Amino acid sequence: MIAELGLAALWLAAALSVLQLVAGALGQRENSGELATLVRPAAVIQGVLAGISFVMLLCLFARTDLSVKLVAMNSHSDKPLVFKLAGAWGNHEGSMLLWVTVMALAGALIAAAEKRLPEKTMRATLAAQAFVGIGFYAFLLFASNPFERLPQPALEGLGLNPLLQDIGLAFHPPTLYFGYVGLSIAFSFAVGALLTRQVTPDFARAMRPWVLGAWIFLTLGITAGSYWAYYELGWGGWWFWDPVENASLMPWLAATALLHSASVLASRDALRAWTIMLGVVAFSMSMVGTFLVRSGILTSVHAFAVDPERGTFILALLVLYIGGALAVFGLRAGTVSEGQRFSLISREGALVFNNVMLSAILGVVLIGTLYPLLTEAFDVRVSVGPPYFNPVGAIFTLPMLAIMAVGPLLRWRQDRLERISKPAIAAAVAALAALVIVLLIGGVSVLPLLGLALAAGLAVASFMPLRGRKLTRVPTATWGMVIAHFGIAVALFGMASESAFSEERLAAVEIGGSAQVGKWNVALDAVDPVAGPNWTALQGRLFATYGDGSPIELGPQSRDFWSPVQQTTESALVTRWNGQLYAVLGNQNADGRWQLRLWWKPFVTFIWYGGMLIALGGLLALIGRLVGDIKRRRIRARGDVRRADEAELAAARPAAAS
Amino acid sequence: MSALQPKHQRLVLIGIAMMALIGAGLLAAYALRSEASYFYVPSQMAEDPPEVGQPVRLGGMVREGSLATLDDGVTIAFVVGDGEAQVPVRFAGIVPSLFVEGSGVVAEGRLAGDGTFVADNLLAKHDENYVPRELQEMSEHQARDIVAGTEQLGANRVMNNQNAPR
């Protein structure tokens, strides 16, 4: 019954999205009458129905209803409840339903709350959103129905992939999905504004919270995914340039560019066509990512369900949406009127530079990710990895970070370089000092060396916008920018430090023996069998001592899950302020010795602290913007347009008071 | 510097953006020619071996009975085959959980002078044996694909385990 209810809700939601599209499209005519007023209610009800459908799926998984195919395939009655629920989206059909649900709920929120845009643009936006939604509903209902029943109930479920039975990963896909879907909203706004030729600062302000929200979720998702891969896969690496990782990085790069250009449009009314273009590109990257991950076209270490038929479906959607949006863009971009002008040396100029660099990095990653597919068409198999991505990406990343350090100090519209020479010199001195220190330590290759120097310079520069200001009166959004930029410096420091100073030790150790890595002495005390809810494991008991410190116990495991039958490696970590000790227990050799793999990774945790700071910065910016918007709306409600404009300008004033 | 005329400004911006993006494309194309590592199956490697020391990937099946641990206790030796040719592989490290005899593997590394493949990394798909429901399609779709062909064996193994009494 629950499954049928969920399916019925899904059909109804799909029907409402058709209504939303038709009403929104016909509502573009002058005398559309009552039809046009249906758009907003349709969007709200569609959101509620999709939500009901997803809740029904959660119920099925919570109860482990084995008459439903998806549950039988992806769950097991022995699993802890939280992983039963995570099973609802830890598979192809469920994750697609989650995608549609989040998108519909977002549409409902826009329809209910967004009052800033002209009604006609709003209708066009909701119609565009329905257009995207219909494709996904069709995909679910015709190609991957999550509520399909089995001819007869299964006796027991097949279980959830043990590697996904990890609290970090259970919530990782929804986090990324919120990001992807947020970008689909930005896309709808861009298409809506193009259709009605209303590319205005108001449009950018309406779109900005969605871009910011999507960007925060993408940042968190990428950070969490990186940490998960680091501790769960047992390889000790935090980024592999795997196509599935790139699939989440590419929308992030586009969203970062979009975020900054939308800010220029919102506060300075420039970069109109470019912002629209980025809105289209950012969502395209979400779709490309979905296509790469879901189609099985790539042999990736992370690859999910392999299914060429579904791949074709997503490819068709991709061509339809992106092709359609680009066609509209081509036809209409010329009619988007000129924005405000600015000099090359100005805040806008710096942001344009960063936008171009981000786009170039995006291009480099996209080409590297798709290249193996291209050559495979000619029957040549290649794999593209760090030797390509690191240096080629760095060529664009390093100058971007350098400009990022000084950009926020520049004034809008027009500025002189001499005015910011003092803070620029301070940052350069910090970078040079770091460079000299690392050179004295020696043995560090070029990229980590430059990374460490830039991280030092950027860390100093990121706080410069606060210079000479009363800290209590700095707008929340500016704090957000400062913290996010500082987060980039922190993450960069972690990455460079990890690749420059990591030490590795691989040893076969007998019980009672020990191995050294860096300043650590690690003694193997015992290896014992342990049992969990749906696994058994061998657990090493290690005592790790840093220099003369007291020993810390840690227990890396080698786990055996029984449904499905699979082994996983559970690494053990000791986190100190200056780095992490990473231990993996391997197999026992015939002579009784145990394989141990140990790493000492100085400051590796800064990578993820940095990621969290970046997301926190985004959150502060979002809060600052939303509060600012509410204030402006109140002022505007009193009919005082002039003061509203002043408030917007005050929020956009250059951060550095000189 | 004074603000440029609007028309000119747009042209300058578009020009700079195009130059940067085309530059990125050319650079990427150039780097890919030299840095992309090639993927070999054993029969290709036997027929036309890569240069010694050039980073490549080798994919195939771990031959039953070939897996051995060397005296240092951390280096393993095994043979990767594809039904036609065999390549001996050496790897120092802890093997991935899914790495067992008879399973598929992708080894990243380089060919040594003595014809042994020295791996820096062994990749086994973490959800490899996972989705048995596509078994039918898999066998059609991937029969020509040696690495994916090994997945089918893995899937069979899971199916058998599923049917076994618990």
PDB file of N, CA, C and O in Angstrom, chain A residues 359-405:
ATOM      1  N   SER A 359      37.000  29.266 -15.126  1.00  0.00           N
ATOM      2  CA  SER A 359      36.472  28.618 -16.327  1.00  0.00           C
ATOM      3  C   SER A 359      37.559  27.808 -17.006  1.00  0.00           C
ATOM      4  O   SER A 359      37.301  26.720 -17.523  1.00  0.00           O
ATOM      5  N   ALA A 360      38.784  28.338 -17.006  1.00  0.00           N
ATOM      6  CA  ALA A 360      39.892  27.618 -17.633  1.00  0.00           C
ATOM      7  C   ALA A 360      40.168  26.318 -16.873  1.00  0.00           C
ATOM      8  O   ALA A 360      40.368  25.263 -17.476  1.00  0.00           O
ATOM      9  N   ILE A 361      40.168  26.391 -15.521  1.00  0.00           N
ATOM     10  CA  ILE A 361      40.394  25.181 -14.721  1.00  0.00           C
ATOM     11  C   ILE A 361      39.290  24.166 -15.010  1.00  0.00           C
ATOM     12  O   ILE A 361      39.528  22.975 -15.198  1.00  0.00           O
ATOM     13  N   LEU A 362      38.059  24.697 -15.077  1.00  0.00           N
ATOM     14  CA  LEU A 362      36.921  23.839 -15.395  1.00  0.00           C
ATOM     15  C   LEU A 362      37.145  23.144 -16.727  1.00  0.00           C
ATOM     16  O   LEU A 362      36.931  21.931 -16.862  1.00  0.00           O
ATOM     17  N   GLY A 363      37.613  23.911 -17.716  1.00  0.00           N
ATOM     18  CA  GLY A 363      37.889  23.339 -19.030  1.00  0.00           C
ATOM     19  C   GLY A 363      38.945  22.248 -18.951  1.00  0.00           C
ATOM     20  O   GLY A 363      38.792  21.174 -19.546  1.00  0.00           O
ATOM     21  N   VAL A 364      39.998  22.517 -18.187  1.00  0.00           N
ATOM     22  CA  VAL A 364      41.096  21.551 -18.052  1.00  0.00           C
ATOM     23  C   VAL A 364      40.593  20.251 -17.422  1.00  0.00           C
ATOM     24  O   VAL A 364      40.895  19.150 -17.894  1.00  0.00           O
ATOM     25  N   VAL A 365      39.775  20.385 -16.363  1.00  0.00           N
ATOM     26  CA  VAL A 365      39.260  19.194 -15.686  1.00  0.00           C
ATOM     27  C   VAL A 365      38.295  18.444 -16.607  1.00  0.00           C
ATOM     28  O   VAL A 365      38.341  17.216 -16.718  1.00  0.00           O
ATOM     29  N   LEU A 366      37.441  19.206 -17.292  1.00  0.00           N
ATOM     30  CA  LEU A 366      36.459  18.579 -18.187  1.00  0.00           C
ATOM     31  C   LEU A 366      37.155  17.808 -19.308  1.00  0.00           C
ATOM     32  O   LEU A 366      36.821  16.650 -19.586  1.00  0.00           O
ATOM     33  N   ILE A 367      38.144  18.441 -19.912  1.00  0.00           N
ATOM     34  CA  ILE A 367      38.866  17.784 -21.012  1.00  0.00           C
ATOM     35  C   ILE A 367      39.560  16.517 -20.492  1.00  0.00           C
ATOM     36  O   ILE A 367      39.463  15.453 -21.109  1.00  0.00           O
ATOM     37  N   GLY A 368      40.217  16.638 -19.334  1.00  0.00           N
ATOM     38  CA  GLY A 368      40.918  15.479 -18.786  1.00  0.00           C
ATOM     39  C   GLY A 368      39.971  14.340 -18.432  1.00  0.00           C
ATOM     40  O   GLY A 368      40.308  13.166 -18.553  1.00  0.00           O
ATOM     41  N   THR A 369      38.753  14.704 -17.994  1.00  0.00           N
ATOM     42  CA  THR A 369      37.788  13.672 -17.604  1.00  0.00           C
ATOM     43  C   THR A 369      37.179  12.983 -18.822  1.00  0.00           C
ATOM     44  O   THR A 369      36.927  11.784 -18.814  1.00  0.00           O
ATOM     45  N   LEU A 370      36.935  13.783 -19.874  1.00  0.00           N
ATOM     46  CA  LEU A 370      36.271  13.214 -21.049  1.00  0.00           C
ATOM     47  C   LEU A 370      37.244  12.582 -22.040  1.00  0.00           C
ATOM     48  O   LEU A 370      36.840  11.767 -22.870  1.00  0.00           O
ATOM     49  N   TYR A 371      38.523  12.953 -21.958  1.00  0.00           N
ATOM     50  CA  TYR A 371      39.507  12.478 -22.924  1.00  0.00           C
ATOM     51  C   TYR A 371      39.542  10.953 -23.059  1.00  0.00           C
ATOM     52  O   TYR A 371      39.559  10.430 -24.184  1.00  0.00           O
ATOM     53  N   PRO A 372      39.529  10.203 -21.932  1.00  0.00           N
ATOM     54  CA  PRO A 372      39.551   8.747 -22.073  1.00  0.00           C
ATOM     55  C   PRO A 372      38.348   8.216 -22.859  1.00  0.00           C
ATOM     56  O   PRO A 372      38.468   7.245 -23.603  1.00  0.00           O
ATOM     57  N   LEU A 373      37.188   8.887 -22.723  1.00  0.00           N
ATOM     58  CA  LEU A 373      36.002   8.464 -23.480  1.00  0.00           C
ATOM     59  C   LEU A 373      36.216   8.673 -24.969  1.00  0.00           C
ATOM     60  O   LEU A 373      35.860   7.841 -25.794  1.00  0.00           O
ATOM     61  N   LEU A 374      36.825   9.808 -25.282  1.00  0.00           N
ATOM     62  CA  LEU A 374      37.065  10.174 -26.667  1.00  0.00           C
ATOM     63  C   LEU A 374      38.004   9.172 -27.323  1.00  0.00           C
ATOM     64  O   LEU A 374      37.731   8.658 -28.412  1.00  0.00           O
ATOM     65  N   THR A 375      39.114   8.856 -26.635  1.00  0.00           N
ATOM     66  CA  THR A 375      40.080   7.950 -27.252  1.00  0.00           C
ATOM     67  C   THR A 375      39.520   6.541 -27.335  1.00  0.00           C
ATOM     68  O   THR A 375      39.854   5.801 -28.245  1.00  0.00           O
ATOM     69  N   GLU A 376      38.635   6.205 -26.396  1.00  0.00           N
ATOM     70  CA  GLU A 376      38.076   4.864 -26.418  1.00  0.00           C
ATOM     71  C   GLU A 376      37.238   4.650 -27.683  1.00  0.00           C
ATOM     72  O   GLU A 376      37.141   3.548 -28.206  1.00  0.00           O
ATOM     73  N   ALA A 377      36.636   5.760 -28.159  1.00  0.00           N
ATOM     74  CA  ALA A 377      35.881   5.677 -29.405  1.00  0.00           C
ATOM     75  C   ALA A 377      36.793   5.255 -30.548  1.00  0.00           C
ATOM     76  O   ALA A 377      36.348   4.673 -31.527  1.00  0.00           O
ATOM     77  N   PHE A 378      38.103   5.559 -30.426  1.00  0.00           N
ATOM     78  CA  PHE A 378      39.059   5.139 -31.444  1.00  0.00           C
ATOM     79  C   PHE A 378      39.835   3.905 -30.981  1.00  0.00           C
ATOM     80  O   PHE A 378      40.925   3.635 -31.454  1.00  0.00           O
ATOM     81  N   ASP A 379      39.262   3.222 -29.971  1.00  0.00           N
ATOM     82  CA  ASP A 379      39.824   1.964 -29.500  1.00  0.00           C
ATOM     83  C   ASP A 379      41.189   2.096 -28.841  1.00  0.00           C
ATOM     84  O   ASP A 379      41.966   1.159 -28.817  1.00  0.00           O
ATOM     85  N   VAL A 380      41.487   3.274 -28.322  1.00  0.00           N
ATOM     86  CA  VAL A 380      42.716   3.448 -27.555  1.00  0.00           C
ATOM     87  C   VAL A 380      42.307   3.737 -26.118  1.00  0.00           C
ATOM     88  O   VAL A 380      41.523   4.647 -25.874  1.00  0.00           O
ATOM     89  N   ARG A 381      42.810   2.933 -25.192  1.00  0.00           N
ATOM     90  CA  ARG A 381      42.442   3.157 -23.802  1.00  0.00           C
ATOM     91  C   ARG A 381      43.547   3.905 -23.088  1.00  0.00           C
ATOM     92  O   ARG A 381      44.685   3.459 -23.068  1.00  0.00           O
ATOM     93  N   VAL A 382      43.193   5.049 -22.519  1.00  0.00           N
ATOM     94  CA  VAL A 382      44.182   5.784 -21.739  1.00  0.00           C
ATOM     95  C   VAL A 382      43.561   6.097 -20.396  1.00  0.00           C
ATOM     96  O   VAL A 382      42.345   6.043 -20.227  1.00  0.00           O
ATOM     97  N   SER A 383      44.386   6.405 -19.415  1.00  0.00           N
ATOM     98  CA  SER A 383      43.838   6.955 -18.194  1.00  0.00           C
ATOM     99  C   SER A 383      44.577   8.235 -17.865  1.00  0.00           C
ATOM    100  O   SER A 383      45.779   8.350 -18.087  1.00  0.00           O
ATOM    101  N   VAL A 384      43.829   9.200 -17.400  1.00  0.00           N
ATOM    102  CA  VAL A 384      44.374  10.517 -17.130  1.00  0.00           C
ATOM    103  C   VAL A 384      44.365  10.714 -15.624  1.00  0.00           C
ATOM    104  O   VAL A 384      43.337  10.521 -14.985  1.00  0.00           O
ATOM    105  N   GLY A 385      45.491  11.039 -15.062  1.00  0.00           N
ATOM    106  CA  GLY A 385      45.564  11.153 -13.601  1.00  0.00           C
ATOM    107  C   GLY A 385      46.344  12.368 -13.155  1.00  0.00           C
ATOM    108  O   GLY A 385      46.491  13.340 -13.905  1.00  0.00           O
ATOM    109  N   PRO A 386      46.844  12.324 -11.928  1.00  0.00           N
ATOM    110  CA  PRO A 386      47.559  13.453 -11.346  1.00  0.00           C
ATOM    111  C   PRO A 386      48.672  14.040 -12.218  1.00  0.00           C
ATOM    112  O   PRO A 386      48.829  15.262 -12.228  1.00  0.00           O
ATOM    113  N   PRO A 387      49.459  13.252 -12.975  1.00  0.00           N
ATOM    114  CA  PRO A 387      50.518  13.875 -13.776  1.00  0.00           C
ATOM    115  C   PRO A 387      49.973  14.893 -14.765  1.00  0.00           C
ATOM    116  O   PRO A 387      50.686  15.811 -15.162  1.00  0.00           O
ATOM    117  N   TYR A 388      48.720  14.731 -15.179  1.00  0.00           N
ATOM    118  CA  TYR A 388      48.106  15.737 -16.044  1.00  0.00           C
ATOM    119  C   TYR A 388      47.438  16.836 -15.221  1.00  0.00           C
ATOM    120  O   TYR A 388      47.717  18.013 -15.384  1.00  0.00           O
ATOM    121  N   PHE A 389      46.531  16.433 -14.303  1.00  0.00           N
ATOM    122  CA  PHE A 389      45.679  17.415 -13.628  1.00  0.00           C
ATOM    123  C   PHE A 389      46.481  18.384 -12.750  1.00  0.00           C
ATOM    124  O   PHE A 389      46.193  19.578 -12.739  1.00  0.00           O
ATOM    125  N   ASN A 390      47.448  17.859 -11.991  1.00  0.00           N
ATOM    126  CA  ASN A 390      48.139  18.735 -11.048  1.00  0.00           C
ATOM    127  C   ASN A 390      48.869  19.896 -11.719  1.00  0.00           C
ATOM    128  O   ASN A 390      48.564  21.049 -11.435  1.00  0.00           O
ATOM    129  N   PRO A 391      49.813  19.636 -12.645  1.00  0.00           N
ATOM    130  CA  PRO A 391      50.538  20.773 -13.217  1.00  0.00           C
ATOM    131  C   PRO A 391      49.657  21.658 -14.091  1.00  0.00           C
ATOM    132  O   PRO A 391      49.736  22.888 -14.011  1.00  0.00           O
ATOM    133  N   VAL A 392      48.808  21.056 -14.938  1.00  0.00           N
ATOM    134  CA  VAL A 392      48.010  21.877 -15.848  1.00  0.00           C
ATOM    135  C   VAL A 392      46.999  22.708 -15.063  1.00  0.00           C
ATOM    136  O   VAL A 392      46.785  23.886 -15.343  1.00  0.00           O
ATOM    137  N   GLY A 393      46.395  22.089 -14.027  1.00  0.00           N
ATOM    138  CA  GLY A 393      45.470  22.844 -13.184  1.00  0.00           C
ATOM    139  C   GLY A 393      46.194  23.971 -12.460  1.00  0.00           C
ATOM    140  O   GLY A 393      45.678  25.091 -12.338  1.00  0.00           O
ATOM    141  N   ALA A 394      47.423  23.687 -12.010  1.00  0.00           N
ATOM    142  CA  ALA A 394      48.166  24.679 -11.222  1.00  0.00           C
ATOM    143  C   ALA A 394      48.490  25.925 -12.027  1.00  0.00           C
ATOM    144  O   ALA A 394      48.519  27.028 -11.496  1.00  0.00           O
ATOM    145  N   ILE A 395      48.708  25.752 -13.344  1.00  0.00           N
ATOM    146  CA  ILE A 395      49.039  26.901 -14.192  1.00  0.00           C
ATOM    147  C   ILE A 395      47.959  27.980 -14.084  1.00  0.00           C
ATOM    148  O   ILE A 395      48.240  29.173 -14.144  1.00  0.00           O
ATOM    149  N   PHE A 396      46.711  27.556 -13.903  1.00  0.00           N
ATOM    150  CA  PHE A 396      45.629  28.536 -13.782  1.00  0.00           C
ATOM    151  C   PHE A 396      45.268  28.823 -12.331  1.00  0.00           C
ATOM    152  O   PHE A 396      44.783  29.895 -12.007  1.00  0.00           O
ATOM    153  N   THR A 397      45.492  27.829 -11.453  1.00  0.00           N
ATOM    154  CA  THR A 397      45.097  28.023 -10.052  1.00  0.00           C
ATOM    155  C   THR A 397      45.999  29.037  -9.353  1.00  0.00           C
ATOM    156  O   THR A 397      45.518  29.888  -8.606  1.00  0.00           O
ATOM    157  N   LEU A 398      47.318  28.956  -9.594  1.00  0.00           N
ATOM    158  CA  LEU A 398      48.234  29.815  -8.860  1.00  0.00           C
ATOM    159  C   LEU A 398      48.004  31.307  -9.146  1.00  0.00           C
ATOM    160  O   LEU A 398      47.848  32.088  -8.204  1.00  0.00           O
ATOM    161  N   PRO A 399      47.922  31.729 -10.446  1.00  0.00           N
ATOM    162  CA  PRO A 399      47.620  33.152 -10.666  1.00  0.00           C
ATOM    163  C   PRO A 399      46.254  33.549 -10.118  1.00  0.00           C
ATOM    164  O   PRO A 399      46.080  34.654  -9.597  1.00  0.00           O
ATOM    165  N   MET A 400      45.290  32.621 -10.189  1.00  0.00           N
ATOM    166  CA  MET A 400      43.960  32.956  -9.673  1.00  0.00           C
ATOM    167  C   MET A 400      44.033  33.254  -8.181  1.00  0.00           C
ATOM    168  O   MET A 400      43.451  34.221  -7.695  1.00  0.00           O
ATOM    169  N   LEU A 401      44.786  32.420  -7.449  1.00  0.00           N
ATOM    170  CA  LEU A 401      44.901  32.626  -6.004  1.00  0.00           C
ATOM    171  C   LEU A 401      45.623  33.942  -5.715  1.00  0.00           C
ATOM    172  O   LEU A 401      45.281  34.650  -4.764  1.00  0.00           O
ATOM    173  N   ALA A 402      46.616  34.276  -6.545  1.00  0.00           N
ATOM    174  CA  ALA A 402      47.348  35.529  -6.334  1.00  0.00           C
ATOM    175  C   ALA A 402      46.407  36.724  -6.499  1.00  0.00           C
ATOM    176  O   ALA A 402      46.403  37.649  -5.672  1.00  0.00           O
ATOM    177  N   ILE A 403      45.596  36.715  -7.562  1.00  0.00           N
ATOM    178  CA  ILE A 403      44.653  37.832  -7.775  1.00  0.00           C
ATOM    179  C   ILE A 403      43.568  37.815  -6.706  1.00  0.00           C
ATOM    180  O   ILE A 403      43.096  38.856  -6.240  1.00  0.00           O
ATOM    181  N   MET A 404      43.198  36.602  -6.276  1.00  0.00           N
ATOM    182  CA  MET A 404      42.176  36.488  -5.240  1.00  0.00           C
ATOM    183  C   MET A 404      42.625  37.187  -3.959  1.00  0.00           C
ATOM    184  O   MET A 404      41.818  37.715  -3.200  1.00  0.00           O
ATOM    185  N   ALA A 405      43.943  37.171  -3.710  1.00  0.00           N
ATOM    186  CA  ALA A 405      44.448  37.801  -2.493  1.00  0.00           C
ATOM    187  C   ALA A 405      44.226  39.300  -2.515  1.00  0.00           C
ATOM    188  O   ALA A 405      43.889  39.903  -1.491  1.00  0.00           O
TER     189      ALA A 405
END
